[in-house]
XYZ file of C-alpha atoms in Angstrom:
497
model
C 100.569 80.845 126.528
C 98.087 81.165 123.210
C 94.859 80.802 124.785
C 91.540 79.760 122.587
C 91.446 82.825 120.671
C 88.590 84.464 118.288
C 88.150 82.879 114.593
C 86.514 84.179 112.260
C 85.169 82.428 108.685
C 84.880 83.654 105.790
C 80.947 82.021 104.173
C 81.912 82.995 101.145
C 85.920 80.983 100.564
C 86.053 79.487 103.855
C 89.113 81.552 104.710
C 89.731 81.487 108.380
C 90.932 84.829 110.567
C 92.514 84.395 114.019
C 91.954 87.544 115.996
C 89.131 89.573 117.999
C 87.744 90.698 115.375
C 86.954 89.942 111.362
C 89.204 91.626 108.992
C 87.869 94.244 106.850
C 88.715 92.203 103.779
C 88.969 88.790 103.106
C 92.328 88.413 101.817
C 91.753 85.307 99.563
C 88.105 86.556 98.308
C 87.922 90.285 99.189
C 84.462 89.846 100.993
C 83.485 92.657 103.070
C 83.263 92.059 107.326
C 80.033 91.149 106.953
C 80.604 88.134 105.321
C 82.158 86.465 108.472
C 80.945 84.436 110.816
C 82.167 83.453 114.216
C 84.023 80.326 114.034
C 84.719 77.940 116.810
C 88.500 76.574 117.106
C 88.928 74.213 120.275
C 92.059 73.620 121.904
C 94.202 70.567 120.182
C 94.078 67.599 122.726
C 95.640 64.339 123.149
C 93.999 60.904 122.814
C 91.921 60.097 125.856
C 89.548 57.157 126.587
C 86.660 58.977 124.884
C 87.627 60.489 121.464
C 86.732 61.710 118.280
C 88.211 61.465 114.514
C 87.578 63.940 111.435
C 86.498 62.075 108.563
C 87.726 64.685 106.134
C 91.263 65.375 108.079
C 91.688 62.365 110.808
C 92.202 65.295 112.990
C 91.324 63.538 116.804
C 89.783 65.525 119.885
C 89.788 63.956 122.973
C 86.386 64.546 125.041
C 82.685 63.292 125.666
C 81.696 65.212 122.416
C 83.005 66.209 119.220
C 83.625 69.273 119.006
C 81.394 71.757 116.818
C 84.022 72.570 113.889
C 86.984 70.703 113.009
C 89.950 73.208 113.967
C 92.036 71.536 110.954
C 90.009 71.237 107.840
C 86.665 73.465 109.082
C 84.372 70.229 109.057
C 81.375 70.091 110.898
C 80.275 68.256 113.918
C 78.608 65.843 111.703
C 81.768 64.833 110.253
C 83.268 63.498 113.371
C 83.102 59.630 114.166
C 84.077 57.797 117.354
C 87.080 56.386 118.313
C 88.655 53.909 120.313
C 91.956 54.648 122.397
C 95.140 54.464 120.254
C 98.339 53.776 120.913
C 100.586 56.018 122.958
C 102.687 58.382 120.628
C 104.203 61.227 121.991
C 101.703 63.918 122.910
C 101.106 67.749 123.135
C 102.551 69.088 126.881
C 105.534 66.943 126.987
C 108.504 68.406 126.187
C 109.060 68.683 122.490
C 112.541 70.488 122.708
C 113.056 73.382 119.923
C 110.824 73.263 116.792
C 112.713 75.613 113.784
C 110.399 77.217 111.425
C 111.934 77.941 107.918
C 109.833 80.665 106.149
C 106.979 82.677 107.998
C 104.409 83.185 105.200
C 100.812 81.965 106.270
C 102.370 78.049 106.467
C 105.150 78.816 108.778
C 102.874 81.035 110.651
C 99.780 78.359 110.700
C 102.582 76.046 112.001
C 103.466 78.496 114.653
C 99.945 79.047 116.122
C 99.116 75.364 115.947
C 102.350 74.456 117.462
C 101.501 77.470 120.648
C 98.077 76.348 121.150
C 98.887 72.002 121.429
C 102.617 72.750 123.433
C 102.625 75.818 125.264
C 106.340 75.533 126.619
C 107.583 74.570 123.308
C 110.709 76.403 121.767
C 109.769 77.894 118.373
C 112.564 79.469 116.254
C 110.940 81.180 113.209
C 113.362 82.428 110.142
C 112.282 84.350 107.322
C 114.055 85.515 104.625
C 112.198 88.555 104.207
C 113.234 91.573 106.293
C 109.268 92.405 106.552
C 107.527 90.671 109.226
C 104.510 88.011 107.703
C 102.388 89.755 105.359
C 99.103 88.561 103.748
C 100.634 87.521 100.200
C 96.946 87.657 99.077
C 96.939 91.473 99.142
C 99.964 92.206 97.349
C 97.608 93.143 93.867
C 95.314 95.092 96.844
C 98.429 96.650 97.653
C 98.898 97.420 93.816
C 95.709 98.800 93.118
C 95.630 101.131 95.729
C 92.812 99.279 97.613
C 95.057 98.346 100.853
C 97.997 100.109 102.370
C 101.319 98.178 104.365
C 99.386 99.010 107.527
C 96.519 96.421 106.094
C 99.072 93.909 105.069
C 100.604 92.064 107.910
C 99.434 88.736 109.393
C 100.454 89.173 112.722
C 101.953 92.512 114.362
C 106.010 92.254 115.966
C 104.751 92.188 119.222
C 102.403 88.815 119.221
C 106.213 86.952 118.560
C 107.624 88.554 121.782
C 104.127 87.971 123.769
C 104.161 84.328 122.481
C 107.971 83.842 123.501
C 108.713 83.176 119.727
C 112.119 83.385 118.588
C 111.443 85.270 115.090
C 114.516 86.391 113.520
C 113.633 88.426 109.814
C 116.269 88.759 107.106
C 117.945 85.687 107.520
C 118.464 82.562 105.203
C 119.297 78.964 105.936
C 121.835 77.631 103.985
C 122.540 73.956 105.624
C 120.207 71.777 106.649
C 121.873 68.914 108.413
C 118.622 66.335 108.973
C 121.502 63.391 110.968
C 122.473 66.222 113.082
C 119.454 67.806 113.572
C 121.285 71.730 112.442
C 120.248 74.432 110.142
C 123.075 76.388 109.371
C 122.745 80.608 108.932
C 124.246 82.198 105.350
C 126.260 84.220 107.930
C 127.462 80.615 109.729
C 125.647 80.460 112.970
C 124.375 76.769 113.609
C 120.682 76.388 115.067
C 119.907 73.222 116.807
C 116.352 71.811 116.425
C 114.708 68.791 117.869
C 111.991 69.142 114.952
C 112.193 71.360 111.655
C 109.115 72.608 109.423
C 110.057 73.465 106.037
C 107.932 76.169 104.665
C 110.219 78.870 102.270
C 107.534 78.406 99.664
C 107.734 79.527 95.835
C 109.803 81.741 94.016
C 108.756 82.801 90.220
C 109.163 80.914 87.343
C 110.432 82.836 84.318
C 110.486 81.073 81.008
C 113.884 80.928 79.020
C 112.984 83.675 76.837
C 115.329 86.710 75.550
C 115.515 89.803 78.047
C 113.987 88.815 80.667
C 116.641 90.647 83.065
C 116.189 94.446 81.063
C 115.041 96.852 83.675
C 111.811 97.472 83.912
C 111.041 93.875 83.940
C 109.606 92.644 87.048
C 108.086 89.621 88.797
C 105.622 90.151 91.696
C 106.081 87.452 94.716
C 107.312 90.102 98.146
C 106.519 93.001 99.162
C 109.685 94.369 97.701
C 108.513 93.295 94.085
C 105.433 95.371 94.644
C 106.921 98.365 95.290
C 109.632 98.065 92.885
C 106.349 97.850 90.320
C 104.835 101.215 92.024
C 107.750 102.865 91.579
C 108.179 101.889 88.030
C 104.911 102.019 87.210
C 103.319 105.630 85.724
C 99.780 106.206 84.865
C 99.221 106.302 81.223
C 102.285 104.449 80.645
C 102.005 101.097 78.404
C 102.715 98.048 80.515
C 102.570 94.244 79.328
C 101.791 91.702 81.756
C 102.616 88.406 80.407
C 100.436 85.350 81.703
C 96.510 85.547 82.024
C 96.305 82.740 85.207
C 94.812 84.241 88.574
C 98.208 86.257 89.208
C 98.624 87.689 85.886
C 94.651 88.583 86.353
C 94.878 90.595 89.218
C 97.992 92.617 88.294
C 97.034 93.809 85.365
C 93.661 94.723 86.881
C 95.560 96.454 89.840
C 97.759 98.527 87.080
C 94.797 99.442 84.881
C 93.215 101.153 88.554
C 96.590 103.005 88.734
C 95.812 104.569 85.246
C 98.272 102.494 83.668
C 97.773 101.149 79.532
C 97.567 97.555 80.280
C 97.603 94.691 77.995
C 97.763 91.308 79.016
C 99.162 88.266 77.262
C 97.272 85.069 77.664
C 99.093 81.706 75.234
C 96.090 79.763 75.530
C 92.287 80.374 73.443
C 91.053 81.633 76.750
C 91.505 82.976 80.142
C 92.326 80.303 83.035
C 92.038 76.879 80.593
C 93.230 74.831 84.040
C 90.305 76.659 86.349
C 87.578 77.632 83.937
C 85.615 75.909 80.444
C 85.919 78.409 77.708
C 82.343 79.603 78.380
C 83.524 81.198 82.293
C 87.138 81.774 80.045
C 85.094 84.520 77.544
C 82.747 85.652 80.404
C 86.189 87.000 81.931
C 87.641 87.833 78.944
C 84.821 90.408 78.126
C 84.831 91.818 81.742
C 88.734 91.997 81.490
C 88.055 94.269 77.861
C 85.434 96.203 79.727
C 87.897 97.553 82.629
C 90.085 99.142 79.726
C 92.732 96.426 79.454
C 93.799 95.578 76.261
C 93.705 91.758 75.514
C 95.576 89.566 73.751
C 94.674 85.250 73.758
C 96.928 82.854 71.606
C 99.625 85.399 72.591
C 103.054 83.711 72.603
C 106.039 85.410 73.802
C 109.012 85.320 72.058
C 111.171 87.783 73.736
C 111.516 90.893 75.508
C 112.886 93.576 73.629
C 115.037 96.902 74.509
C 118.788 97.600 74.838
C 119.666 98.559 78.438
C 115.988 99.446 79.663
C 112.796 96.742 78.104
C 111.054 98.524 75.233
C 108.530 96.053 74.466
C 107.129 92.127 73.844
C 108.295 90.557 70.127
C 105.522 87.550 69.628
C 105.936 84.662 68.003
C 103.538 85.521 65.312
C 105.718 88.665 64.786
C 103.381 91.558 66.262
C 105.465 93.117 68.626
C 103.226 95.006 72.015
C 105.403 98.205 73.105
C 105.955 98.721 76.628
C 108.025 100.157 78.942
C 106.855 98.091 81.868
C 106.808 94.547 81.511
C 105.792 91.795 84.214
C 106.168 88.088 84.117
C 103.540 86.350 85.752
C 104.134 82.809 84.544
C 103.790 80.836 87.608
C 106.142 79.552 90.134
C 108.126 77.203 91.724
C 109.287 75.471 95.203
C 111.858 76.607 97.010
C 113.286 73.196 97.302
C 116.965 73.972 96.953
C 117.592 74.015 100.566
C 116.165 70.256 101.336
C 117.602 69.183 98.075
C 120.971 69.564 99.511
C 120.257 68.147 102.545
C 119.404 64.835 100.722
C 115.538 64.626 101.223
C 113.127 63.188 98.710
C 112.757 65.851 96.306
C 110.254 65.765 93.061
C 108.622 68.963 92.038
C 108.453 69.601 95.717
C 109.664 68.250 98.839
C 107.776 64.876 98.850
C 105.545 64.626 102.443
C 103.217 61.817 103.579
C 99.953 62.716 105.102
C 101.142 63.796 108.576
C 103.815 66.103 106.178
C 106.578 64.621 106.806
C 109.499 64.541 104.877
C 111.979 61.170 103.946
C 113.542 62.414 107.590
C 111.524 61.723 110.246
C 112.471 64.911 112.149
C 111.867 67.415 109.280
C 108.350 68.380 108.319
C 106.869 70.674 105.081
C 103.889 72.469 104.212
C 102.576 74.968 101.797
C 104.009 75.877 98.743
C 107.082 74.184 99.028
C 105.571 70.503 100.044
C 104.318 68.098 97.005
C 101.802 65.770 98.446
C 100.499 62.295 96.549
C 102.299 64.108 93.631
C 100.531 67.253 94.048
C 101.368 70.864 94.412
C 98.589 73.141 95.760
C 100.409 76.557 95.429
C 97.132 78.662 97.050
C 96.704 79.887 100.422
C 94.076 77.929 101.736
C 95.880 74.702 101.607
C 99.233 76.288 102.755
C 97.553 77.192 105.873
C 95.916 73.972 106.399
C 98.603 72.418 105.835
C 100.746 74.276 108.402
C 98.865 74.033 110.870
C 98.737 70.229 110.488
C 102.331 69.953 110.291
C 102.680 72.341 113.886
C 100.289 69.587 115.260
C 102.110 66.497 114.199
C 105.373 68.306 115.297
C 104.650 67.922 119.072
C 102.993 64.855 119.002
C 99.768 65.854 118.001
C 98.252 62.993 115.341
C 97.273 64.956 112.405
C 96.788 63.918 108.243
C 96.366 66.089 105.434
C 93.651 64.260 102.672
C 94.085 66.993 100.685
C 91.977 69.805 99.184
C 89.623 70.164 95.678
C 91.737 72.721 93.638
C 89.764 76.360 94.478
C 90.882 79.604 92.790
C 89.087 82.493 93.410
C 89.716 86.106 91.462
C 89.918 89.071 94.000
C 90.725 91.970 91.900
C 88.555 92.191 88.171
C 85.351 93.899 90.419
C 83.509 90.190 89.716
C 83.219 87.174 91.567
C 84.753 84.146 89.871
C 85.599 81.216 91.983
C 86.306 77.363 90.334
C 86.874 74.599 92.247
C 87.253 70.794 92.323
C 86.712 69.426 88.745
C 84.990 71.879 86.801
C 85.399 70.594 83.036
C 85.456 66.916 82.939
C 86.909 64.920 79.922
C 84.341 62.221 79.823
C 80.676 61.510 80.160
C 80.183 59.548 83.563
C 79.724 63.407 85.078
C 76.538 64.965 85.333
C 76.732 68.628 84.125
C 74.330 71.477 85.128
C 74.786 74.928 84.239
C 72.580 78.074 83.369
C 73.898 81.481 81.527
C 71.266 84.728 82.890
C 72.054 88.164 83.374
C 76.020 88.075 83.128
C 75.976 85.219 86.093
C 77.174 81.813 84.946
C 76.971 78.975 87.403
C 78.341 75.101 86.532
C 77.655 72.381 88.666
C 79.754 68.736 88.216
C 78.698 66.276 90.223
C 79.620 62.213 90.295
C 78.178 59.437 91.794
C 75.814 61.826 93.412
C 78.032 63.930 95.078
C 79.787 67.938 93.942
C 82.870 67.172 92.436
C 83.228 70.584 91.004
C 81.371 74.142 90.131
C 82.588 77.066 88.388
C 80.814 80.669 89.564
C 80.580 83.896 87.661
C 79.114 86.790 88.842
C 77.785 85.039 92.151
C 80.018 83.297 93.946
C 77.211 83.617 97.102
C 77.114 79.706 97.282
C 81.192 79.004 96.977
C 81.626 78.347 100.487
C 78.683 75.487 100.524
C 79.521 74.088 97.496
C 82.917 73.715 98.262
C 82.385 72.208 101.997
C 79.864 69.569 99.869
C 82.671 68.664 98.110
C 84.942 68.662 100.597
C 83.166 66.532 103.004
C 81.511 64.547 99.732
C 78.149 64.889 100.958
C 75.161 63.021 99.235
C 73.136 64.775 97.134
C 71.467 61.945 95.600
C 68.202 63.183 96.806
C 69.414 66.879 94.977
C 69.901 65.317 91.559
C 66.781 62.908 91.749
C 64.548 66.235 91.704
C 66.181 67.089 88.065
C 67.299 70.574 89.239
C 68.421 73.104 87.185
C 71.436 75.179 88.390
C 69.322 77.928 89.873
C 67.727 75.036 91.644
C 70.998 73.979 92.842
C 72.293 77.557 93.396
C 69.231 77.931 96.015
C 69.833 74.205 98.233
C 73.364 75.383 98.567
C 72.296 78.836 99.577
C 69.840 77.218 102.435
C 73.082 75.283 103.770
């Protein structure tokens, strides 16, 4: 059995860290072990006579008191309201048969641990397509730059799966999935029985419909594999293109330039980031992006990858061509929704899920990168593991609901903070705007209706994790805004939080 094991927060992304001790780097934020803080995660309950709903989550603890932090969503005591009996649904300690897990990144493992701690004696069949056992994602640029090695990468070590009697098979693929019969069926033909199935391959890269995008030396980087593939092919001095200037794009070419490599980086839009940052953060990170050697490019469009057998460059549409003879595509990506596709669920972008994430069969569940939810696609790591663990919960009975999360990217590789979240550049005037430009440290406050709605950090990202649990728990700050603060002002009330 999982017993109530260590957490550990990070205060500056909110990241949480099951284990007995911190990490020594925050794999979202790359804050140091100092920046954690012990974090209390009760055990999952069922409903009793006296209980206790999250007002950010609906996550309910049965007991006399709420408990101090919401183990879901990371919402304080204060947060917690209440509640009366409800009906009986099935709960956590009853038998909940075998729960198949398909995809162990940090969803399917969130769904794992959630699923341990509410149903000890449940059956948990995890498959993962990847021959590695589950890495942190996060640290794959780490990885590049030469900051982390494989021994730092892994989220949990082979043995926890044999301790906690899980059934993880690596290397394997589901190719049916039979939601009437309640089967996922092996690309080698073995059938797998499940009384409940969690859907969580996540993304795969997307790579525009341009010319020569299959050349050698032209990679995308999504595994493990990919990364090394990009070592291996990747020699210092060398010119290498990375096309795309989002947070991906960001932190490879900043891993390549540390490996010595002639970067330049091709961004189609004015600035850096135009769906996280206003163009003012956009040039701030453009300059600092110059300043670590890597040569720049915005309004860059590509037209096609050039080279006979082996790439030899990027043509542009405006006809400069960028010579390479490394090129990689970091362009976004997409869900892995093939598999439920088939198997007739509701499919849009993503597999579509309600709050508890479930899918359009009551028996199969998604979360992370794969699951679309109110028409949404998250594609970061904090709501893939928030989401997994809510979807282990509601798997054995456990009444969970995801109310969703304020967009949050945060940059982890450039050697600067830069964190965005909520809405940071609002189209119209009903928003009250602060923001102050000193010393290289830009900080932009949104806030409507008297509450954080959105901030954009640069150079200080100190306050992220209060400014983003105001917004998250859409606290009042009336009283803040009354005062006529300036974003200094602001900077300091969040940092007293």
């Amino acid at each position: 059995m999982m017993s109530q094991s260590s957490a550990w927060r990070c205060s500056v992304c909110g990241y949480v860290h099951r284990g007995d001790q911190p990490p020594a780097m925050c794999p979202i934020c790359g804050a140091g072990r100092e920046e954690f803080q012990a974090y209390v995660e009760p055990e999952a309950s069922p409903l009793a006579a006296t209980a206790w709903r999250c007002l950010n989550c609906n996550y309910e603890q049965a007991g006399a008191d709420a408990p101090e932090v919401c183990p879901v969503c990371g919402a304080a005591k204060d947060r917690f309201e209440p509640e009366a009996p409800a009906p009986a649904v099935e709960q956590a300690g009853k038998d909940v048969g075998r729960i198949l897990i398909v995809g162990a990144g940090i969803a399917g493992i969130s769904a794992v641990e959630a699923i341990r701690r509410s149903a000890p004696d449940a059956e948990i069949v995890l498959i993962s397509k990847e021959t590695e056992g589950p890495y942190y994602r996060l640290n794959l640029t780490r990885y590049l730059a030469g900051e982390v090695g494989t021994d730092d990468l892994p989220l949990r070590p082979r043995e926890w799966f044999a301790e906690q009697r899980i059934d993880f098979r690596a290397g394997l693929e589901v190719a049916e999935l039979s939601p009437a019969n309640r089967t996922a069926t092996l690309r080698g033909g073995e059938a797998i029985a499940f009384d409940t199935a969690i859907l969580a391959m996540g993304a795969h890269p997307f790579v525009p419909p341009f010319g020569g995008a299959t050349l050698d030396g032209v990679h995308c980087l999504r595994t493990l594999d990919n990364a090394q593939e990009i070592l291996a092919a990747a020699k210092a001095g060398e010119a290498g293109v990375v096309i795309g200037g989002g947070l991906l794009g960001l932190e490879t070419a900043g891993a390549l330039a540390k490996r010595g490599a002639d970067v330049t980086l091709l961004e189609s839009h004015a600035y850096l980031m135009p769906r996280q940052l206003n163009r003012t953060a956009g040039e701030l990170l453009a300059a600092r992006v110059r300043e670590l050697g890597i040569n720049l490019l915005t309004e860059a469009r590509t037209d096609q990858i050039v080279g006979d057998e082996t790439v030899a460059g990027v043509a542009l549409r405006d006809g400069r061509m960028v010579s390479a003879g490394l090129v990689i595509v970091a362009t976004g990506v997409r869900p892995n929704s093939y598999l439920a596709r088939r198997a007739g669920l509701e499919v849009d972008s993503g597999v579509v899920v309600n709050g508890r994430l479930r899918t359009s069969a009551p028996h199969v569940l998604a979360a992370g990168d794969v699951a679309e939810h109110l028409g949404r696609l998250y594609g970061h790591w904090a709501a893939s593991q928030y989401q997994g663990g809510i979807a282990g919960m509601n798997a054995v009975g456990v009444d969970a609901e995801f109310g969703g999360l304020p967009p949050s990217s945060t940059l982890k590789v450039m050697d600067v903070d830069v964190v965005s979240m909520g809405i940071s550049d609002p189209e119209d005037g009903s928003y009250d705007v602060i923001e102050d430009l000193r010393d290289d440290v830009y900080r932009r406050f949104v806030f409507h209706d008297g509450g954080l709605v959105g901030a954009i950090l640069f150079g200080d990202a100190s306050v992220g994790s209060a400014a983003r649990h105001a917004i998250e728990t859409r606290t009042d700050l009336s009283a803040l805004l009354a005062s006529r603060p300036n974003a200094v002002d602001v900077a300091d009330y969040f940092a007293a939080q």
